[in-house]
Coordinates of C-alpha atoms and ligand atoms in Angstrom, one line a residue:
X272 CA 68.1 113.7 82.2
X273 CA 69.9 115.0 79.6
X274 CA 68.3 118.7 80.5
X275 CA 71.3 118.6 83.0
X276 CA 74.3 117.7 80.0
X277 CA 77.0 119.7 80.4
X278 CA 75.2 122.5 83.2
X279 CA 77.9 121.8 85.6
X280 CA 79.7 124.9 87.2
X281 CA 82.9 125.0 88.2
X282 CA 84.6 121.9 88.3
X283 CA 87.6 122.5 90.2
X284 CA 91.0 122.1 88.9
X285 CA 89.9 121.7 85.5
X286 CA 92.1 123.4 83.1
X287 CA 91.7 124.0 79.6
X288 CA 94.3 122.2 77.7
X289 CA 96.2 122.8 74.5
X290 CA 98.9 124.4 73.3
X291 CA 99.6 122.2 70.3
X292 CA 103.2 122.4 69.4
X293 CA 103.6 123.2 65.5
X294 CA 104.3 119.6 64.4
X295 CA 101.3 118.4 65.9
X296 CA 98.4 117.1 63.5
X297 CA 96.3 120.0 62.8
X298 CA 92.5 119.1 62.3
X299 CA 90.6 120.9 59.6
X300 CA 87.1 120.9 58.6
X301 CA 83.5 120.8 59.9
X302 CA 82.6 118.7 62.8
X303 CA 79.5 118.2 64.7
X304 CA 79.4 119.1 68.6
X305 CA 76.5 118.8 71.2
X306 CA 76.7 121.6 73.7
X307 CA 74.5 123.1 76.4
X308 CA 72.0 125.4 74.6
X309 CA 72.9 128.2 77.2
X310 CA 76.5 128.4 75.6
X311 CA 75.5 128.6 72.0
X312 CA 76.2 132.2 72.0
X313 CA 79.5 131.5 73.1
X314 CA 80.4 129.1 70.4
X315 CA 78.8 131.5 67.6
X316 CA 80.9 134.5 69.3
X317 CA 84.3 132.1 68.7
X318 CA 83.3 131.4 64.9
X319 CA 82.4 134.9 64.4
X320 CA 85.9 135.7 65.6
X321 CA 87.3 133.9 62.5
X322 CA 84.8 134.3 60.2
X323 CA 84.0 130.5 60.5
X324 CA 81.0 128.2 59.9
X325 CA 78.5 128.3 62.7
X326 CA 75.1 126.1 62.2
X327 CA 72.6 125.1 65.0
X328 CA 71.2 121.8 63.6
X329 CA 68.8 121.0 66.6
X330 CA 67.9 121.7 70.1
X331 CA 66.1 119.6 72.5
X332 CA 66.2 119.6 76.4
X333 CA 68.5 122.4 76.9
X334 CA 71.2 120.5 74.5
X335 CA 72.0 121.6 71.1
X336 CA 73.9 120.1 68.2
X337 CA 75.7 122.6 66.0
X338 CA 78.2 122.6 63.0
X339 CA 81.3 124.3 64.1
X340 CA 85.0 124.3 62.5
X341 CA 87.9 122.0 63.9
X342 CA 90.1 124.7 63.9
X343 CA 88.2 126.6 66.4
X344 CA 87.4 123.4 69.0
X345 CA 90.5 124.6 71.0
X346 CA 89.6 128.4 71.7
X347 CA 86.0 127.2 72.1
X348 CA 87.1 125.0 75.1
X349 CA 89.2 127.8 76.2
X350 CA 85.9 129.8 76.4
X351 CA 83.5 127.5 77.9
X352 CA 86.0 127.2 80.6
X353 CA 86.5 130.9 81.3
X354 CA 82.3 132.1 80.7
X355 CA 80.6 129.3 81.6
X356 CA 83.3 127.3 84.3
X357 CA 83.1 124.3 82.6
X358 CA 85.9 121.8 81.7
X359 CA 85.4 121.1 77.9
X360 CA 82.1 121.6 78.0
X361 CA 80.9 120.1 74.5
X362 CA 81.2 116.9 73.2
X363 CA 82.8 116.0 69.6
X364 CA 81.2 113.8 67.6
X365 CA 82.4 111.8 65.0
X366 CA 79.1 112.4 62.5
X367 CA 75.9 114.1 62.5
X368 CA 73.8 111.1 63.4
X369 CA 76.0 110.4 66.5
X370 CA 75.6 114.0 67.4
X371 CA 71.4 113.8 67.2
X372 CA 71.6 110.6 69.1
X373 CA 73.3 112.8 72.3
X374 CA 69.8 114.8 72.2
X375 CA 67.6 111.8 72.7
X376 CA 67.7 109.2 75.7
X377 CA 69.0 105.8 74.7
X378 CA 66.9 102.9 73.7
X379 CA 66.4 100.4 76.5
X380 CA 68.7 97.6 76.7
X381 CA 67.3 94.4 74.7
X382 CA 68.3 92.2 77.8
X383 CA 67.1 92.0 81.0
X384 CA 69.8 91.5 83.5
X385 CA 69.1 89.6 86.3
X386 CA 71.2 91.0 88.9
X387 CA 70.9 88.2 91.5
X388 CA 74.2 88.2 93.8
X389 CA 75.2 84.4 94.0
X390 CA 78.9 84.4 93.6
X391 CA 80.1 84.8 97.1
X392 CA 82.7 81.8 97.3
X393 CA 84.2 83.4 94.3
X394 CA 84.2 87.2 95.1
X395 CA 85.4 86.0 98.8
X396 CA 88.4 84.4 97.1
X397 CA 89.4 87.1 95.0
X398 CA 89.0 90.0 97.4
X399 CA 91.4 89.3 99.9
X400 CA 94.3 89.2 97.3
X401 CA 93.7 92.5 96.3
X402 CA 96.2 94.8 97.6
X403 CA 96.5 98.7 98.0
X404 CA 100.5 99.1 97.5
X405 CA 100.0 97.4 94.2
X406 CA 97.4 100.4 93.2
X407 CA 99.7 102.8 94.8
X408 CA 102.8 101.4 92.9
X409 CA 100.8 101.7 89.2
X410 CA 99.5 105.3 90.0
X411 CA 103.2 106.1 91.0
X412 CA 104.6 104.7 87.7
X413 CA 101.6 106.2 85.4
X414 CA 102.0 109.7 87.0
X415 CA 105.7 109.4 86.9
X416 CA 105.2 110.2 82.9
X417 CA 105.4 113.5 81.7
X418 CA 101.7 113.3 80.4
X419 CA 99.6 110.6 78.8
X420 CA 97.8 113.1 76.8
X421 CA 96.2 111.3 73.6
X422 CA 98.6 113.1 70.9
X423 CA 101.7 113.1 73.0
X424 CA 104.7 110.4 72.4
X425 CA 104.6 109.6 76.1
X426 CA 100.5 109.2 75.9
X427 CA 101.3 106.9 73.1
X428 CA 103.9 105.0 75.2
X429 CA 101.6 104.7 78.0
X430 CA 99.2 102.4 76.0
X431 CA 102.2 100.0 75.0
X432 CA 103.7 100.2 78.6
X433 CA 100.0 99.3 79.9
X434 CA 99.3 96.6 77.4
X435 CA 102.5 94.7 78.2
X436 CA 102.1 95.2 81.9
X437 CA 98.5 93.3 81.5
X438 CA 100.1 90.6 79.1
X439 CA 102.6 89.8 82.0
X440 CA 99.8 88.9 84.4
X441 CA 99.0 85.5 82.7
X442 CA 100.5 82.7 80.2
X443 CA 96.7 81.8 79.1
X444 CA 96.4 82.2 75.5
X445 CA 93.0 82.7 75.6
X446 CA 93.1 85.9 77.4
X447 CA 93.9 88.4 74.5
X448 CA 95.1 92.2 75.0
X449 CA 94.9 94.3 71.8
X450 CA 95.6 98.1 71.2
X451 CA 92.7 99.6 69.5
X452 CA 93.9 102.4 67.0
X453 CA 91.7 105.3 66.9
X454 CA 93.9 107.6 64.5
X455 CA 96.1 109.7 67.0
X456 CA 99.2 108.8 68.5
X457 CA 97.5 107.1 71.8
X458 CA 95.5 103.8 71.7
X459 CA 93.2 102.6 73.9
X460 CA 94.1 99.2 75.5
X461 CA 91.9 96.0 75.5
X462 CA 92.0 93.1 77.5
X463 CA 89.4 90.1 77.1
X464 CA 88.8 87.3 79.1
X465 CA 86.4 84.9 76.6
X466 CA 83.2 83.8 78.4
X467 CA 82.3 79.9 78.5
X468 CA 78.5 79.6 78.6
X469 CA 77.6 83.0 77.7
X470 CA 80.4 84.4 75.7
X471 CA 78.2 86.7 73.4
X472 CA 77.3 88.8 76.4
X473 CA 79.9 91.1 77.3
X474 CA 80.9 92.9 80.6
X475 CA 83.3 95.9 80.2
X476 CA 85.2 97.4 83.2
X477 CA 87.0 100.7 82.3
X478 CA 88.9 104.0 83.0
X479 CA 90.8 106.4 80.8
X480 CA 94.5 106.2 80.3
X481 CA 94.8 109.9 79.0
X482 CA 95.7 112.6 81.1
X483 CA 95.4 116.6 80.6
X484 CA 96.9 119.8 81.8
X485 CA 97.9 123.2 79.9
X486 CA 100.6 122.8 77.4
X487 CA 98.9 120.0 75.5
X488 CA 101.9 117.7 74.2
X489 CA 104.6 119.2 76.3
X490 CA 102.4 119.5 79.5
X491 CA 103.2 118.0 82.7
X492 CA 100.4 116.4 83.5
X493 CA 100.9 113.3 86.1
X494 CA 96.8 112.8 86.0
X495 CA 97.7 110.6 89.6
X496 CA 94.4 110.9 90.4
X497 CA 92.5 111.5 86.9
X498 CA 92.7 108.9 86.0
X499 CA 95.9 106.8 86.7
X500 CA 93.9 105.9 90.0
X501 CA 91.2 104.2 88.1
X502 CA 93.6 102.4 85.4
X503 CA 95.7 101.4 88.4
X504 CA 92.6 99.9 90.3
X505 CA 91.4 98.0 87.1
X506 CA 94.9 96.8 86.7
X507 CA 94.8 95.3 90.1
X508 CA 91.5 93.8 89.5
X509 CA 92.5 92.3 86.2
X510 CA 95.9 90.7 88.1
X511 CA 93.9 89.3 90.9
X512 CA 91.1 87.6 88.4
X513 CA 94.0 86.2 86.2
X514 CA 96.0 85.1 89.3
X515 CA 92.9 83.2 90.7
X516 CA 92.5 82.0 87.1
X517 CA 88.8 83.0 86.5
X518 CA 86.6 81.6 84.0
X519 CA 83.9 84.1 83.5
X520 CA 80.5 82.9 82.1
X521 CA 80.2 86.0 80.2
X522 CA 83.1 87.3 78.5
X523 CA 85.0 90.3 80.4
X524 CA 86.9 93.2 78.7
X525 CA 88.9 95.2 80.1
X526 CA 89.2 98.8 78.8
X527 CA 91.8 101.5 79.0
X528 CA 90.3 104.3 77.0
X529 CA 92.5 107.1 75.0
X530 CA 91.3 110.5 74.7
X531 CA 88.2 110.8 77.2
X532 CA 89.8 114.5 78.1
X533 CA 89.2 115.8 74.8
X534 CA 85.7 114.7 74.3
X535 CA 85.3 110.9 75.5
X536 CA 86.7 110.5 71.8
X537 CA 88.2 107.0 72.9
X538 CA 85.3 105.5 74.4
X539 CA 83.0 106.9 71.5
X540 CA 85.2 105.3 68.6
X541 CA 85.0 101.8 70.8
X542 CA 81.4 102.4 71.1
X543 CA 81.0 102.8 67.5
X544 CA 83.0 99.8 66.4
X545 CA 81.2 97.5 69.0
X546 CA 77.6 98.6 67.5
X547 CA 78.8 98.2 63.8
X548 CA 79.9 94.8 65.1
X549 CA 77.0 94.3 67.3
X550 CA 78.4 93.6 70.4
X551 CA 76.1 92.7 73.2
X552 CA 77.6 94.5 76.2
X553 CA 75.6 94.0 79.2
X554 CA 77.1 96.3 81.7
X555 CA 79.8 98.5 82.1
X556 CA 81.4 100.1 84.8
X557 CA 83.6 103.1 84.8
X558 CA 86.4 103.9 87.1
X559 CA 87.5 107.4 86.9
X560 CA 89.2 109.1 90.0
X561 CA 89.1 106.8 92.7
X562 CA 91.6 107.5 95.4
X563 CA 90.8 111.2 96.7
X564 CA 88.9 110.7 99.6
X565 CA 86.9 114.0 99.9
X566 CA 83.9 113.5 101.1
X567 CA 82.1 111.6 104.5
X568 CA 80.9 108.9 102.8
X569 CA 83.1 106.4 100.5
X570 CA 81.9 105.5 96.9
X571 CA 79.4 108.1 95.3
X572 CA 77.2 106.6 92.4
X573 CA 76.7 109.2 89.7
X574 CA 72.8 109.0 88.9
X575 CA 73.0 110.9 85.6
X576 CA 73.7 109.0 82.3
X577 CA 73.8 105.9 83.8
X578 CA 71.6 102.7 84.7
X579 CA 69.4 103.1 87.8
X580 CA 69.0 99.3 87.8
X581 CA 72.6 98.6 87.6
X582 CA 73.2 101.3 90.2
X583 CA 71.2 99.4 92.7
X584 CA 73.0 96.5 92.0
X585 CA 76.2 98.2 93.0
X586 CA 74.8 99.6 95.9
X587 CA 74.2 95.5 96.9
X588 CA 77.7 94.9 96.2
X589 CA 79.1 97.7 98.2
X590 CA 76.7 96.5 101.2
X591 CA 77.7 92.6 100.7
X592 CA 81.1 92.6 99.8
X593 CA 83.2 96.1 100.0
X594 CA 82.2 97.3 103.5
X595 CA 82.3 100.7 102.5
X596 CA 79.6 103.7 102.8
X597 CA 78.0 104.9 99.7
X598 CA 75.7 108.0 98.3
X599 CA 74.2 109.2 95.4
X600 CA 75.2 112.4 93.7
X601 CA 75.2 113.4 89.9
X602 CA 77.6 114.7 87.7
X603 CA 75.5 117.1 85.6
X604 CA 77.1 116.7 82.5
X605 CA 78.8 113.8 80.2
X606 CA 81.6 114.1 82.6
X607 CA 83.4 110.4 81.7
X608 CA 83.3 107.4 79.3
X609 CA 80.4 105.6 80.9
X610 CA 78.5 108.3 78.8
X611 CA 79.5 106.8 75.7
X612 CA 77.9 103.5 76.6
X613 CA 74.9 105.4 78.1
X614 CA 74.2 106.8 75.0
X615 CA 74.2 103.7 73.2
X616 CA 71.7 102.2 75.5
X617 CA 74.3 100.0 77.6
X618 CA 73.6 99.8 81.5
X619 CA 76.8 102.0 82.8
X620 CA 77.6 103.3 86.5
X621 CA 80.2 105.5 87.1
X622 CA 81.2 104.9 91.1
X623 CA 83.0 108.1 92.4
X624 CA 85.6 108.9 94.9
X625 CA 83.7 111.8 96.6
X626 CA 80.7 114.3 96.1
X627 CA 81.4 116.2 92.6
X628 CA 81.4 119.5 94.8
X629 CA 84.4 118.3 97.1
X630 CA 86.4 116.2 94.3
X631 CA 90.0 116.7 94.2
X632 CA 90.7 120.4 92.9
X633 CA 93.9 119.4 91.6
X634 CA 92.9 117.7 88.4
X635 CA 94.1 118.6 85.1
X636 CA 96.8 120.6 86.8
X637 CA 100.6 119.7 87.3
X638 CA 99.4 119.0 90.7
X639 CA 97.5 116.0 90.7
X640 CA 100.0 114.1 92.3
X641 CA 100.1 111.2 94.7
X642 CA 100.5 113.5 97.4
X643 CA 96.9 114.6 97.4
X644 CA 95.9 111.3 98.0
X645 CA 98.5 111.1 101.0
X646 CA 100.7 108.8 99.1
X647 CA 98.8 105.8 99.8
X648 CA 96.0 104.1 98.0
X649 CA 93.6 103.0 100.8
X650 CA 90.7 104.8 98.8
X651 CA 91.0 103.2 95.7
X652 CA 91.3 99.6 97.3
X653 CA 87.3 100.0 98.0
X654 CA 86.8 100.6 94.0
X655 CA 89.0 97.5 93.4
X656 CA 86.9 95.5 95.6
X657 CA 83.8 96.8 94.1
X658 CA 85.2 96.6 90.7
X659 CA 86.3 93.1 91.3
X660 CA 82.8 91.8 92.7
X661 CA 81.3 93.7 89.5
X662 CA 83.1 91.4 87.5
X663 CA 82.3 88.2 89.2
X664 CA 78.8 88.6 89.8
X665 CA 77.8 90.0 86.6
X666 CA 80.4 87.8 84.5
X667 CA 79.3 84.5 86.9
X668 CA 81.8 81.9 86.3
X669 CA 84.6 80.0 88.5
X670 CA 87.9 80.3 89.8
X671 CA 90.0 77.5 88.5
X672 CA 92.7 78.1 91.1
X673 CA 91.2 79.7 94.1
X674 CA 93.9 79.3 96.6
X675 CA 96.3 81.1 94.3
X676 CA 98.6 83.2 96.3
X677 CA 99.2 86.6 95.4
X678 CA 103.1 86.1 95.7
X679 CA 103.0 83.4 92.9
X680 CA 101.2 85.7 90.5
X681 CA 103.9 86.4 87.1
X682 CA 103.6 90.1 88.1
X683 CA 105.7 89.2 91.0
X684 CA 108.6 87.7 88.9
X685 CA 111.1 89.4 87.0
X686 CA 110.7 87.9 83.4
X687 CA 114.0 86.3 83.7
X688 CA 113.0 84.6 86.6
X689 CA 109.9 83.6 85.0
X690 CA 112.0 82.0 82.0
X691 CA 114.3 80.5 84.3
X692 CA 111.4 78.8 86.2
X693 CA 109.7 77.6 82.8
X694 CA 113.4 76.4 81.8
X695 CA 113.7 74.2 84.7
X696 CA 110.2 73.0 84.7
X697 CA 110.9 72.0 80.9
X698 CA 114.3 70.7 81.4
X699 CA 112.5 68.2 84.4
X700 CA 110.0 67.2 82.4
X701 CA 112.2 66.9 79.5
X702 CA 114.4 64.4 81.5
X703 CA 111.3 62.7 82.6
X704 CA 109.9 61.8 79.2
X705 CA 113.6 60.9 78.2
X706 CA 113.8 58.4 81.2
X707 CA 110.3 57.3 80.4
X708 CA 111.5 56.8 76.7
X709 CA 114.5 55.1 77.8
X710 CA 112.6 52.4 80.1
X711 CA 109.9 51.9 77.4
X712 CA 112.8 51.4 74.7
X713 CA 114.5 49.5 77.2
X714 CA 111.7 47.2 77.8
X715 CA 111.5 46.8 74.0
X716 CA 114.9 46.2 73.7
Ligands
BES924 N1 87.5 112.9 85.6 C1 86.8 113.9 84.9 C2 85.3 114.1 85.2 C3 84.8 114.7 86.7 C4 86.0 115.4 87.3 C5 83.9 114.1 87.5 C6 85.6 115.9 88.7 C7 83.5 114.6 88.7 C8 84.4 115.4 89.4 C9 86.9 113.6 83.6 O1 88.4 113.1 83.1 C10 87.0 114.9 82.6 O2 87.8 115.7 83.1 N2 85.9 114.8 82.1 C11 85.4 115.8 80.9 C12 84.6 115.6 80.3 C13 84.2 116.2 78.9 C14 85.8 116.4 77.8 C15 83.4 115.7 77.9 C16 85.1 117.1 81.6 O3 84.9 117.0 82.5 O4 85.5 118.3 81.0
ZN925 ZN1 89.2 111.8 84.4

């Protein structure tokens, strides 16, 4: 499978960032990257132009690990695009050890997961509450930001915006939302619904929060499809699971990764941290581009950098609950954050909006807008149904409020309304307590 790493040709619409303004933090020093062995000449030429360091450390299965100067990464990115028609086309690693592990297949997962479908009642109570219009609204809000670039102020603001949005979905104190700091402006956002009986087993559903287009920090990068659509899909799944008061047996984590577009950096940071803390992740679903229907079938499962067993589970979820058509395809390289988990030996899947060849040609440009998806979110809704059934069937557990109407979820109310309502309830119960107290006191008197 690693043979195909990075050997993609002509990803439509992919442009190479990046023009950092002078005040952006510069990156210096030696870095380790993994890159298709066929592109080594390109990397060597870029390094030679600046008299910079260049060293091929190891090559295997068509992929090489090289030591490269951080200052030349931008130029390499451009050359990879021009000469090899790849977006990015290399992965930036935090350490030599991590880069080397990109050459080898991951260790098999320690847990054997039972993919039996036995949560139909909960799934069928949740799915009708998912609303395409809410996904549409969230894509609209995210894509209205100037960009969500990992180093820009608006990219940073996107993180706190999303945290606040997710926080508004529940008053439950066991549900936590944290910002994961990577050392650059944008932070990843992680919402956790703790598991009841299998809390040490973690199910992750994620997508990437950042967007990119030429111009870096100051670019216009709406990223409506790539990947506001995935984040909006996750947001709607989360809203409904919390509205129904879902209490999973396994711990569920919803993740909006920072800095995917610049080498899967956010997800790699999180995977590194989870490995260090020995967090046992049993399944990962990546939603990256869900709203552009470019092909004859609805949902395309990427076969590379993913788990075949978990993908089969997904086909069963689609057939049983989603009511959509599906096919199999491949990215041909580590195209999104699922690859960070896959490399760590975690079962991962990447259901995609179209065949790779027919995917949205406007991504990574200022034209990646909602218009490209017909100003509706009908396609993304299928992925919301899939993601919700994945969370429930793999997370197991129960709904504490299965009949909750979507009209009464906190997100529908302005905070002011909510406080008024709370105030009224509090006043009413206080009055009750006082009356009861008076009765007690009265009777004592
Ligand atoms: N969403 C894209 C990947 C993608 C594009 C998948 C088109 C399928 C069709 C993703 O956000 C992306 O751009 N990834 C980078 C990965 C790289 C930086 C490791 C890419 O493709 O260059
Ligand atoms: Zn993407």
